[in-house]
Coordinates of N, CA and C in Angstrom, one line a residue:
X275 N 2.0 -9.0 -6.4 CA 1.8 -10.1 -7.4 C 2.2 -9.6 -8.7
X276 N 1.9 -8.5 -9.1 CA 2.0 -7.8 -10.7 C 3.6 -7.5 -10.7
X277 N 4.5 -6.8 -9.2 CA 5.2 -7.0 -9.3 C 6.3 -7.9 -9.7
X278 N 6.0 -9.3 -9.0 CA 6.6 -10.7 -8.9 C 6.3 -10.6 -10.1
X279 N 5.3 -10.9 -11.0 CA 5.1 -11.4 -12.5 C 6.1 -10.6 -13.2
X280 N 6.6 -9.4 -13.3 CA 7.4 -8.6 -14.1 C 8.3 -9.1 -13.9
X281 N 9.4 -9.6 -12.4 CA 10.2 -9.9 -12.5 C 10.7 -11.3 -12.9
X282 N 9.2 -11.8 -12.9 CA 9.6 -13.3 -13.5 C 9.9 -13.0 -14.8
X283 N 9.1 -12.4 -15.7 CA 9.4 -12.2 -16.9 C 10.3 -11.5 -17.5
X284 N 10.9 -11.1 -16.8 CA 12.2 -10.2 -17.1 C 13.3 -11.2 -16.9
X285 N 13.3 -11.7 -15.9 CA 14.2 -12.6 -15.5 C 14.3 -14.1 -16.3
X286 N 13.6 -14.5 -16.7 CA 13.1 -15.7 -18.3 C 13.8 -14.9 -19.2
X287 N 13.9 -13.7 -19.4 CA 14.1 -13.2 -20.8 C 15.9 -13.2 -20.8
X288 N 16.6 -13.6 -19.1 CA 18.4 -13.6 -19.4 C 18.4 -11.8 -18.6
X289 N 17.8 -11.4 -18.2 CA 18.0 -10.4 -17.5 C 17.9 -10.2 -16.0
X290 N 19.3 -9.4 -15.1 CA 18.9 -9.9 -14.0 C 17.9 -8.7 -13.3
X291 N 17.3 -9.1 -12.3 CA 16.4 -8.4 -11.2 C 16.6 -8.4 -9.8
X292 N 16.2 -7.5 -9.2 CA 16.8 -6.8 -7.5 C 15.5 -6.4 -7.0
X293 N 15.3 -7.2 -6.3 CA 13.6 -6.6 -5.7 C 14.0 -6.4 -4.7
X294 N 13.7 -5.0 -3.4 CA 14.0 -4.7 -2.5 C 13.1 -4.5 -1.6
X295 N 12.8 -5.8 -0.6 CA 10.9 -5.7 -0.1 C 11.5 -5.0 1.6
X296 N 10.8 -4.0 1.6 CA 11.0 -3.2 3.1 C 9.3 -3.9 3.9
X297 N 8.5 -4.7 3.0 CA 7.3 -5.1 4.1 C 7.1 -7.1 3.9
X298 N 7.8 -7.7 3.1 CA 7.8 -9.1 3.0 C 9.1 -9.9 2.9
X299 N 9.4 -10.6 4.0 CA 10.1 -11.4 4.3 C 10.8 -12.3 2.9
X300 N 12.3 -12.4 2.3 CA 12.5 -13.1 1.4 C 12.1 -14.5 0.9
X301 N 11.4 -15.2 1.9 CA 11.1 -17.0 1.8 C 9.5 -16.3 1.7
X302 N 9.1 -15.3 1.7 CA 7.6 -15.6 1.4 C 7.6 -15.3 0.0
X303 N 8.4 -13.9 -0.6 CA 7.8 -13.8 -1.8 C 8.8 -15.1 -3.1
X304 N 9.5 -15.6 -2.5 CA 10.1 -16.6 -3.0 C 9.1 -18.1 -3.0
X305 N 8.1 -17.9 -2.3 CA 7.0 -18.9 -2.1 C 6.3 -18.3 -3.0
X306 N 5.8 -17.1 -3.9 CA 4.9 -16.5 -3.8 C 5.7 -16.7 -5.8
X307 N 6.9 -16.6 -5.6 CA 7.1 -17.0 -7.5 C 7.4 -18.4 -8.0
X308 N 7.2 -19.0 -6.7 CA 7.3 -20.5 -7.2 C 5.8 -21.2 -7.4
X309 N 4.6 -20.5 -6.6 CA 3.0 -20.3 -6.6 C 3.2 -20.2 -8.1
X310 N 3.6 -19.0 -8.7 CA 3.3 -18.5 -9.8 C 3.9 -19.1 -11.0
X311 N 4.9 -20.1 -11.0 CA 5.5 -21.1 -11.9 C 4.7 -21.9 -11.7
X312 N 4.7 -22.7 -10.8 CA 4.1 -24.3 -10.9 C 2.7 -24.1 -10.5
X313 N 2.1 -22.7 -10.8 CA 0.4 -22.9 -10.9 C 0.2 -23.7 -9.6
X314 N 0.7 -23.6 -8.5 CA 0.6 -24.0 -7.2 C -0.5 -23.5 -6.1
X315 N -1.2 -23.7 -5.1 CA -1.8 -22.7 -4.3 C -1.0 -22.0 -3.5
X316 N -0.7 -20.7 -3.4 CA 0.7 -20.3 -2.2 C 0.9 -21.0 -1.0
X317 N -0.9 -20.9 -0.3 CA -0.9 -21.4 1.1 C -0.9 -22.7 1.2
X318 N -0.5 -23.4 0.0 CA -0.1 -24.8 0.1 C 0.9 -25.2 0.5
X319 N 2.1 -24.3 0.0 CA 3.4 -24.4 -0.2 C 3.9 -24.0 1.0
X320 N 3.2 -22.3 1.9 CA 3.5 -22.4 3.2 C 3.3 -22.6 4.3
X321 N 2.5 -24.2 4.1 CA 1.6 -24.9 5.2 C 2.5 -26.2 5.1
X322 N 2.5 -26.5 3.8 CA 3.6 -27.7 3.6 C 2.5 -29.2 3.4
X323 N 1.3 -28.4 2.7 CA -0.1 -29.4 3.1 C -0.1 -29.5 1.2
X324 N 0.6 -30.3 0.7 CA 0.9 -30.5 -1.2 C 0.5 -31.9 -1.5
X325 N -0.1 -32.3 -2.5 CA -0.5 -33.4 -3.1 C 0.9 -33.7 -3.8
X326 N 0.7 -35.3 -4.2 CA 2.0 -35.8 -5.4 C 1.5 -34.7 -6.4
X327 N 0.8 -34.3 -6.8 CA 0.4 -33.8 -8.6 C 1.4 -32.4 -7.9
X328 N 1.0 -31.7 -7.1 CA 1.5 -29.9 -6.9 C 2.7 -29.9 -6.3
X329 N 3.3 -31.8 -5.2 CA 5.0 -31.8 -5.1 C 5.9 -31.7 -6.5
X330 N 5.2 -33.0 -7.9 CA 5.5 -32.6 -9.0 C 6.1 -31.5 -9.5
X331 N 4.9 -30.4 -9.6 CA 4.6 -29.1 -10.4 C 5.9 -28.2 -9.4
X332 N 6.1 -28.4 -8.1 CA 6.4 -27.2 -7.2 C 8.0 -27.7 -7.6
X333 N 8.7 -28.9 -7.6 CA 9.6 -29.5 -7.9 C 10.5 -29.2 -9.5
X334 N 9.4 -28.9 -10.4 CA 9.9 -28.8 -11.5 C 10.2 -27.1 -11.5
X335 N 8.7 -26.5 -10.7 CA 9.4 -25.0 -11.0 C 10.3 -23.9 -10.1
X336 N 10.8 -25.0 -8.8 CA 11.8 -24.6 -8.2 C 13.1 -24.7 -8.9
X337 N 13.1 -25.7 -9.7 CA 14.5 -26.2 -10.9 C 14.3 -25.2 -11.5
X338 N 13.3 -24.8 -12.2 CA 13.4 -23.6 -13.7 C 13.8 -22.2 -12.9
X339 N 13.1 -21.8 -11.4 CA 13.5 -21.1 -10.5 C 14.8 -20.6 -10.6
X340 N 15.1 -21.8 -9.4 CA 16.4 -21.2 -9.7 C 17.5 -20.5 -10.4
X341 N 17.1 -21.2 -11.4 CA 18.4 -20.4 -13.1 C 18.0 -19.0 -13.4
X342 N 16.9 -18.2 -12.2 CA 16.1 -17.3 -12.7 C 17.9 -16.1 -12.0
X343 N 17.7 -15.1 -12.7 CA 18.4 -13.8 -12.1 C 17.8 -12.9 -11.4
X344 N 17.2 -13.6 -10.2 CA 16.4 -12.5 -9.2 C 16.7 -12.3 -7.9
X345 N 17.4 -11.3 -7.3 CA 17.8 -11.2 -6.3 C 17.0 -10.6 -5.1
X346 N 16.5 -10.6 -3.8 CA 15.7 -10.2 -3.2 C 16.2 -9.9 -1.9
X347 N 16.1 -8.8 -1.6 CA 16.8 -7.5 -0.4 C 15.9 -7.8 0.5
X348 N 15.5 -8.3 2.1 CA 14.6 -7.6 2.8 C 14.9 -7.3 4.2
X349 N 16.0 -6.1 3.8 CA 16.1 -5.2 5.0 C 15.4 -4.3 4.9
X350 N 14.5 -4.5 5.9 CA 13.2 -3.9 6.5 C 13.6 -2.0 6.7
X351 N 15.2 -2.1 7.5 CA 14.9 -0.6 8.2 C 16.3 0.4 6.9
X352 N 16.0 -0.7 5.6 CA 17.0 0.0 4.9 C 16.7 1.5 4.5
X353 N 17.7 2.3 4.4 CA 17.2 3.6 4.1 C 17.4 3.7 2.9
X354 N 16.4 5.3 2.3 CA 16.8 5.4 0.8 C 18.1 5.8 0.1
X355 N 19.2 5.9 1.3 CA 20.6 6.2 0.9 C 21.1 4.9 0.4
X356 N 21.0 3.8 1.6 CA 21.6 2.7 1.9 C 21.0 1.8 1.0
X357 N 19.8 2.0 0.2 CA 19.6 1.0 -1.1 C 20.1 2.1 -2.3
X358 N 20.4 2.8 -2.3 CA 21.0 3.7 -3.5 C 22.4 2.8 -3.4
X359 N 22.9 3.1 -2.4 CA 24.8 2.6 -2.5 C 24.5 1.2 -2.6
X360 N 23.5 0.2 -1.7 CA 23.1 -1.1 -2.4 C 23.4 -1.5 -3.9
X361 N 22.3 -0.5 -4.1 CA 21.8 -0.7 -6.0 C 23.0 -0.4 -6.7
X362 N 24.0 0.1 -6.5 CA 25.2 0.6 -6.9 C 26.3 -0.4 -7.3
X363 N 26.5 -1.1 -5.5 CA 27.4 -2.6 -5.9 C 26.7 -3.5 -6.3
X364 N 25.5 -3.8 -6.2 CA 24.8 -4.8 -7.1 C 25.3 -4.5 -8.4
X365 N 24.9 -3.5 -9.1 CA 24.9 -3.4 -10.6 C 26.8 -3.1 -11.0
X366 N 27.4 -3.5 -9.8 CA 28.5 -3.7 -10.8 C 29.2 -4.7 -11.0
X367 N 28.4 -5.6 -10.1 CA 28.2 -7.1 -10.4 C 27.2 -7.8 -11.3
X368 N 26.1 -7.3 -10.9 CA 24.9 -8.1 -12.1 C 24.2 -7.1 -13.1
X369 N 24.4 -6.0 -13.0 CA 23.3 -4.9 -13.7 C 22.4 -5.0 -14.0
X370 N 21.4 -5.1 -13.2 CA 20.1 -5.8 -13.3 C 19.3 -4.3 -14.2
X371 N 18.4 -5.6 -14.7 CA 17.8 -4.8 -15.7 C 16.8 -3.7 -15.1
X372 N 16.2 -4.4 -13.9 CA 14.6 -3.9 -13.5 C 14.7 -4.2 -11.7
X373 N 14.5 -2.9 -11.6 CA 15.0 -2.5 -10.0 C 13.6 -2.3 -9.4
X374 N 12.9 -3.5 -8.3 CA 11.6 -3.3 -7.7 C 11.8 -2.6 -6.1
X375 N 10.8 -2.0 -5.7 CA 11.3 -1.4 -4.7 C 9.6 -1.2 -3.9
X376 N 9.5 -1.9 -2.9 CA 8.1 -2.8 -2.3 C 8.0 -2.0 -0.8
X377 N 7.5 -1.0 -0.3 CA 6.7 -0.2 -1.3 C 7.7 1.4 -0.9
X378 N 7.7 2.1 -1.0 CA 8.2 3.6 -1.3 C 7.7 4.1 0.2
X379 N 6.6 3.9 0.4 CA 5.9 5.2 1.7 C 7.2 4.0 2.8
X380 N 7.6 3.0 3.0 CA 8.4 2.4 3.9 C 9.6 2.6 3.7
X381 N 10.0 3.6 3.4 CA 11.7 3.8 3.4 C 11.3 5.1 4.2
X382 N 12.4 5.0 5.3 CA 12.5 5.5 6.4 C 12.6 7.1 5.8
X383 N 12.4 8.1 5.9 CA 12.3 9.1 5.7 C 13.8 10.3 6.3
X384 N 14.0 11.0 5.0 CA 15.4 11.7 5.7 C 15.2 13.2 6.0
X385 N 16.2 13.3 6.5 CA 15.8 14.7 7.5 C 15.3 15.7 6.7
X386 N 13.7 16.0 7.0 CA 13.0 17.2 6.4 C 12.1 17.7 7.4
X387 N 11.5 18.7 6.5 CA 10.4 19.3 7.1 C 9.4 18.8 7.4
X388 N 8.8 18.3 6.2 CA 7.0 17.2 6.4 C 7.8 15.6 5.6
X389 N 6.8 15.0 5.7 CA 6.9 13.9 4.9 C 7.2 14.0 3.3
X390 N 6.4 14.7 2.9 CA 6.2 15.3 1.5 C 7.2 15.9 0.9
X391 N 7.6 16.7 1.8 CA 9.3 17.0 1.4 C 10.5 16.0 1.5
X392 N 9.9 15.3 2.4 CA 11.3 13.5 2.3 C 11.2 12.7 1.7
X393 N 9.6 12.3 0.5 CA 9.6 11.6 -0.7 C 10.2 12.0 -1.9
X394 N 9.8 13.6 -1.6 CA 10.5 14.4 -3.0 C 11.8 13.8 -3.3
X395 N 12.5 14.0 -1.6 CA 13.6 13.9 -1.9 C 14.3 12.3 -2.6
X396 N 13.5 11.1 -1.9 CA 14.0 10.1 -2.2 C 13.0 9.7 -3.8
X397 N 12.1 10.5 -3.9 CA 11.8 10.3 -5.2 C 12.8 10.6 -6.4
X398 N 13.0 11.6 -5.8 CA 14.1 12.5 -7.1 C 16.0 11.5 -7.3
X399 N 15.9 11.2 -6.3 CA 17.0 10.4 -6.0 C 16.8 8.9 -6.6
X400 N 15.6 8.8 -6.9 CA 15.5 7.2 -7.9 C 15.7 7.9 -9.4
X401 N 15.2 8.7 -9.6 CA 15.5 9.5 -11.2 C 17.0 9.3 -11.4
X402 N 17.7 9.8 -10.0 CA 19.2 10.1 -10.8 C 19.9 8.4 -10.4
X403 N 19.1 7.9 -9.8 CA 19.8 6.3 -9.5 C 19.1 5.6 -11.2
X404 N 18.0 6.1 -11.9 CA 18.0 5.3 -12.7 C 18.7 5.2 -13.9
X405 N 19.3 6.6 -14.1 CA 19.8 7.4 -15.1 C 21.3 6.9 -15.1
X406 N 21.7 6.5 -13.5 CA 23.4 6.5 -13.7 C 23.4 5.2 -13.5
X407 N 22.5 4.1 -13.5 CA 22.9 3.1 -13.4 C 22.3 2.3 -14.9
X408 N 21.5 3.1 -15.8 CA 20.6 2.8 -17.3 C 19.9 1.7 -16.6
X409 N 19.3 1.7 -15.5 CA 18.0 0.7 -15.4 C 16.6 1.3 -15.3
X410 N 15.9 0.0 -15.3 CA 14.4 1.0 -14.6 C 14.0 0.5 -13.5
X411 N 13.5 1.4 -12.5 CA 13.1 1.5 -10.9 C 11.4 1.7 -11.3
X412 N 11.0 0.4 -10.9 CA 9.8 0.1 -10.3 C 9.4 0.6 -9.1
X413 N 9.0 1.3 -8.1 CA 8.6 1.7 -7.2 C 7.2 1.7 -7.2
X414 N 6.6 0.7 -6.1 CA 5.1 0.5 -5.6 C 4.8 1.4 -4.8
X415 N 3.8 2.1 -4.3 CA 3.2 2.8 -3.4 C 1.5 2.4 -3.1
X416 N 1.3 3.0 -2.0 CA -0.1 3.0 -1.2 C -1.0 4.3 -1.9
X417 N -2.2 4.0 -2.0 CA -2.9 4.9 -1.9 C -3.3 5.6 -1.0
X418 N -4.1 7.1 -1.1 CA -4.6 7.4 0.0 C -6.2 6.8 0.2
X419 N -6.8 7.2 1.6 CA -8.4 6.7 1.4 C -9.4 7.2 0.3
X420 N -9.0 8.4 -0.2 CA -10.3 9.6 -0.9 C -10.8 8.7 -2.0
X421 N -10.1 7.8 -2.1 CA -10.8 6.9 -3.4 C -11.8 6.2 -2.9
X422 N -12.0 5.8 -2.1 CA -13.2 5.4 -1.1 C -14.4 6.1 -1.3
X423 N -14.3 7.3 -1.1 CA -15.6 8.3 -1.1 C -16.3 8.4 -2.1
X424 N -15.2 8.0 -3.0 CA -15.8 8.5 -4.4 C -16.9 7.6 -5.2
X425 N -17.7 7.9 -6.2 CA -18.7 6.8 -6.8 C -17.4 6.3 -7.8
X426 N -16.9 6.6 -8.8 CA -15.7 5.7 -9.1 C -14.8 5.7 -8.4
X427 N -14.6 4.5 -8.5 CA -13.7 3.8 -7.7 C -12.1 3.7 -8.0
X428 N -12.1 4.4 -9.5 CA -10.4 3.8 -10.1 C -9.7 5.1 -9.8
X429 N -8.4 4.4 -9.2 CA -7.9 5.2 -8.5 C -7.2 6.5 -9.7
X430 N -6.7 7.6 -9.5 CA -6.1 8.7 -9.7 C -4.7 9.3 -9.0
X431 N -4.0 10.0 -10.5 CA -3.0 11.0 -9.4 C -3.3 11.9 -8.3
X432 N -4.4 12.1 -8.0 CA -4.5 12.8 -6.8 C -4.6 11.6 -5.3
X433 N -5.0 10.5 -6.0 CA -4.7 9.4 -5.0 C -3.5 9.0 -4.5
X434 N -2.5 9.2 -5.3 CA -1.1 8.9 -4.8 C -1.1 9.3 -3.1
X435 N -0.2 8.5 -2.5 CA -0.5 8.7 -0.8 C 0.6 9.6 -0.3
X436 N 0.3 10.5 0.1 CA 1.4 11.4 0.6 C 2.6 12.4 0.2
X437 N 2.3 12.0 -1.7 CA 3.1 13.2 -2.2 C 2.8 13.4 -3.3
X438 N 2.7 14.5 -3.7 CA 2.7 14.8 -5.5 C 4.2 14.6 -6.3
X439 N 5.5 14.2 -5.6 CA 6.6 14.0 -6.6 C 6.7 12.9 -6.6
X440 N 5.3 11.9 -6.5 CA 5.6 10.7 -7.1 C 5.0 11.0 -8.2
X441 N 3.9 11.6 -8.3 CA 3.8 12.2 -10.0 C 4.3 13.1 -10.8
X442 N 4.9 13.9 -9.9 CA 6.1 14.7 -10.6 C 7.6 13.9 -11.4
X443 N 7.3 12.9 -10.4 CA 9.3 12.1 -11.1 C 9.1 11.1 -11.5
X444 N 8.2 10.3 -11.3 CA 7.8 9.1 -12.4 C 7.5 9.4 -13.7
X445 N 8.6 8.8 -14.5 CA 8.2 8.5 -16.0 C 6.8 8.1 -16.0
X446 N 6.5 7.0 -15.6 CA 4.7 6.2 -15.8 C 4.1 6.3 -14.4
X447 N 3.0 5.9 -14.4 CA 2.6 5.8 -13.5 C 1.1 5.1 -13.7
X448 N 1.0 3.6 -13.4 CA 0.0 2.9 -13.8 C -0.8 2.6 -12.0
X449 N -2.0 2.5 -12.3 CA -3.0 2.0 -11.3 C -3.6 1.0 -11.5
X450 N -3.7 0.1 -10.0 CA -4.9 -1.0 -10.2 C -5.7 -0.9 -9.7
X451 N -6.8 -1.6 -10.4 CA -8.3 -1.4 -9.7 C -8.8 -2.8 -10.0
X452 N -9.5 -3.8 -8.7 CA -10.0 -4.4 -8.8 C -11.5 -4.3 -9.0
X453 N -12.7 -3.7 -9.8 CA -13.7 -3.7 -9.9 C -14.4 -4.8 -9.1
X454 N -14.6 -5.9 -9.0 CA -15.5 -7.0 -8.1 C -15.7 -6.4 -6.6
X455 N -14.4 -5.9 -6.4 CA -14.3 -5.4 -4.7 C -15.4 -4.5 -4.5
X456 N -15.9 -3.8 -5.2 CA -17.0 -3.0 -5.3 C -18.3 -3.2 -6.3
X457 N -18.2 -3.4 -7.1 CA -19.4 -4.0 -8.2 C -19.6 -5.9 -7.9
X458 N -20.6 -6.2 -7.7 CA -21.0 -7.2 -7.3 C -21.1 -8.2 -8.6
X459 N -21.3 -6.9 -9.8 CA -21.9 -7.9 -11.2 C -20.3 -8.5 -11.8
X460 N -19.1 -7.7 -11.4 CA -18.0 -7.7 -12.1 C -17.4 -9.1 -11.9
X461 N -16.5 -9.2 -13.0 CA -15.5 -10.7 -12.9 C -14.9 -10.9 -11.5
X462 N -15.4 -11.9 -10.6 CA -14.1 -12.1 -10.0 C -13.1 -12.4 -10.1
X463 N -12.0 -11.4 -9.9 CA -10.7 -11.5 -10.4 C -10.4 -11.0 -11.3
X464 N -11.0 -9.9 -12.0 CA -10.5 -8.6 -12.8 C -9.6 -7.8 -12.0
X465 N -8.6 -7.7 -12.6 CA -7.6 -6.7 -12.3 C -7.5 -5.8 -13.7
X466 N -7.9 -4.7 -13.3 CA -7.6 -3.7 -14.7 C -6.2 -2.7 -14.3
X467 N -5.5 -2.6 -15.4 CA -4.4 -1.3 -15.2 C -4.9 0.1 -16.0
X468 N -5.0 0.9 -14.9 CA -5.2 1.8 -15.4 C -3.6 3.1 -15.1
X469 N -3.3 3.7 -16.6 CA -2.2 4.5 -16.8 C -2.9 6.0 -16.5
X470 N -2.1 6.2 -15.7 CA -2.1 7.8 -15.9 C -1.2 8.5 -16.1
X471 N 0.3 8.1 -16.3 CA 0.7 8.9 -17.0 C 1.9 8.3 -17.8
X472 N 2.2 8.9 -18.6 CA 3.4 8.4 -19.3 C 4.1 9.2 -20.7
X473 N 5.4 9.6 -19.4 CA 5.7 10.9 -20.2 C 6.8 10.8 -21.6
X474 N 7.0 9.3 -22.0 CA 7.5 9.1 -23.3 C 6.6 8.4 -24.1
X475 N 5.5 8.4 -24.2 CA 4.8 7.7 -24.4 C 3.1 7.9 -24.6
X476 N 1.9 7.0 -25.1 CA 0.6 7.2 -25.1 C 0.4 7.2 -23.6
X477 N -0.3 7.7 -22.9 CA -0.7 7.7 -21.7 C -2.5 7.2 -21.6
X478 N -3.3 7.2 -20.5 CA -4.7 6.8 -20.2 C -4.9 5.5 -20.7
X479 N -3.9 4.6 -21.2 CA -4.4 3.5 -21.7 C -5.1 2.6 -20.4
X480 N -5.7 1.5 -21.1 CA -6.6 0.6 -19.7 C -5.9 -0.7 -20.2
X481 N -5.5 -1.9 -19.6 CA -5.4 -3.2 -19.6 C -6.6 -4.2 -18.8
X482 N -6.8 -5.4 -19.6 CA -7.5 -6.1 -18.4 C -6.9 -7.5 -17.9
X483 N -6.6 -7.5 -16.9 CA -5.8 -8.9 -16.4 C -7.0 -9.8 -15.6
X484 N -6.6 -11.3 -15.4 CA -7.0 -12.2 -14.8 C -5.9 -12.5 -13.8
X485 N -6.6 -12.2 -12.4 CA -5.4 -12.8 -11.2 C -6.0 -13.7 -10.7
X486 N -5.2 -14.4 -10.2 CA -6.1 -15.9 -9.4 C -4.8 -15.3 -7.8
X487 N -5.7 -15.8 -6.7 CA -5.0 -14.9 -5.7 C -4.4 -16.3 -5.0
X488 N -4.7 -17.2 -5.4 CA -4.3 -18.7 -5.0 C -3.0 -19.0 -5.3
X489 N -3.0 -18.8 -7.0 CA -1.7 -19.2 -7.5 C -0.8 -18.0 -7.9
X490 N -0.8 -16.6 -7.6 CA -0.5 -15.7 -7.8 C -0.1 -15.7 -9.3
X491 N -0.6 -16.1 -10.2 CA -0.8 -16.4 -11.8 C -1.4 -15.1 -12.4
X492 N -1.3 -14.2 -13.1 CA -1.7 -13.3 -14.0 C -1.9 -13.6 -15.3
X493 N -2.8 -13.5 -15.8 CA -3.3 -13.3 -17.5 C -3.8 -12.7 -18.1
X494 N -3.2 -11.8 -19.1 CA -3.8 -10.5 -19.7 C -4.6 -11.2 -20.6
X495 N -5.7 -10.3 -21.3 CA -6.3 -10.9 -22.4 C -5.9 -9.7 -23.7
X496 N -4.7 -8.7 -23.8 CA -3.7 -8.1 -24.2 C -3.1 -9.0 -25.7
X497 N -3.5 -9.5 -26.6 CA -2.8 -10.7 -27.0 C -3.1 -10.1 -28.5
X498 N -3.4 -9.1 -28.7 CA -3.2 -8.8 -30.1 C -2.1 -7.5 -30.5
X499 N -1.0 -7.5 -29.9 CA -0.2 -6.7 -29.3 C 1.2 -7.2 -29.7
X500 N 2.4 -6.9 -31.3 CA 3.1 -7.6 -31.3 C 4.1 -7.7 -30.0
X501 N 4.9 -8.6 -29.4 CA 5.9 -8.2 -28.4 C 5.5 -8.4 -26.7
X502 N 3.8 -8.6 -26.9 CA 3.0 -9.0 -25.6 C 2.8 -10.5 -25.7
X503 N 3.3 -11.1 -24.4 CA 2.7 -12.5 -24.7 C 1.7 -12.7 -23.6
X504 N 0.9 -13.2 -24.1 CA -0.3 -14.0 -22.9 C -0.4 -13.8 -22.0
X505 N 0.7 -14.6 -21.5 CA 0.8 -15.0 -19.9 C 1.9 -14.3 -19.1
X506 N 1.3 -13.6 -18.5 CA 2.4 -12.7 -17.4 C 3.9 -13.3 -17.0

C-alpha cells in the first residue's frame, strides 16, 4: 500500500513509474490504486458488490487513473537479470522516475553459494542499475521472525531477512511498524516509519501515518514540512 501511494504520487507529479510485482497479479494492484483514488473499499471493487455513490467515485478515478504514468510488470518468475535489461528498454522509452520492485527475497536467485551471497549480488546490481539509468529503485523486502521475540517490536537492520547487503547497498532504508498489532491501547491504524538509515541524509527519523486497509488511503499527520503534502 505505501508502495502504491508513492507511485501514485509520483505519477500526479508528470513522472513516469515501473512497478515490478513478482507476488501480485496486475488487475489487483490496479484495483488496489483505484481503492486509493476514489476512497473506495478494495473488496468492493473485486467482488463487483458497489453502490451508485462508490460506481460514481470508482468512475471518476479510473478517468484521473488512467492519464497516470504507471506501468506494472507481473512476471512472477522474472529474474534479477531479466528485470535489469527490462528496466533498461523501458527507460529508453519512458525513463521513469521511481522503479518499485515487490518484493526482492522473490527474484529467483543466481548461481551462488548461499542465498546471502545471491542478494548481494542482485543487491549490488540495483546500485549500478540506479546509477546508469539516474532513477531510484525502491525495493520491498520481508522481515525475519526475531522481531517477534523481542519486547519492542520496531523492526531493525538486523531484521532485514536474509542478508546484510540490503543494508550494506541501500542508500535508505525505512521500516514499518504497526503498533495496534501488538499494543491494544494504540491507534487502530497507526502505521509509523521508522528510518534506519540514510546515507545522504538525517537518518533515525520516525513518521506517523494513518492507513485505512479498506480503501488503501494513507495520511501522514507530517504537514508542517515545506514540500510534504497531507495526503499520500
Amino acid at each position: 500500500a505505501l508502495a502504491l501511494a508513492l507511485a501514485r504520487n509520483v505519477a500526479q507529479r508528470g513522472e513516469a513509474v515501473d512497478i515490478y510485482s513478482l507476488e501480485m497479479e496486475r488487475m489487483l494492484m490496479q484495483d488496489r490504486l483505484y481503492a486509493m483514488e476514489a476512497g473506495v473499499d478494495v473488496n468492493h471493487i473485486q467482488r463487483g458488490r458497489l453502490n451508485d455513490r462508490e460506481m460514481r467515485a470508482l468512475g471518476d478515478a479510473t478517468g484521473r487513473a488512467s492519464q497516470w504514468p504507471i506501468h506494472i510488470v507481473d512476471r512472477f518468475q522474472l529474474s534479477h537479470l531479466g528485470l535489469r535489461g527490462y528496466a533498461r528498454r523501458r527507460h529508453a522509452r519512458a525513463k521513469p522516475g521511481l522503479l518499485i520492485v515487490d518484493h526482492i527475497g522473490l527474484l529467483p536467485s543466481p548461481k551462488a553459494e548461499n542465498r546471502n551471497v545471491a542478494l548481494g549480488e542482485i543487491t549490488r546490481g540495483f546500485v549500478h542499475l540506479a546509477l546508469e539509468l539516474d532513477t531510484v529503485i525502491l525495493a520491498l523486502s520481508q522481515l525475519n521472525r526475531e522481531v517477534e521475540k523481542r519486547a519492542s517490536k520496531v523492526p531493525g537492520l538486523s531484521d532485514l531477512r536474509d542478508s546484510g547487503n540490503l543494508e550494506q547497498d541501500a542508500a535508505s532504508v525505512t521500516f514499518l511498524h504497526r503498533p495496534w498489532l501488538y499494543d491494544k491501547t494504540a491507534a487502530r491504524g497507526l502505521l509509523e516509519l521508522h528510518n534506519g538509515k540514510h546515507r545522504n541524509g538525517e537518518s533515525n527519523w520516525q513518521v506517523a501515518l494513518t492507513f485505512d486497509p479498506a480503501t488503501m488511503q494513507l495520511q501522514s499527520n507530517y504537514v508542517e514540512v515545506p514540500g510534504y503534502d497531507y495526503a499520500a
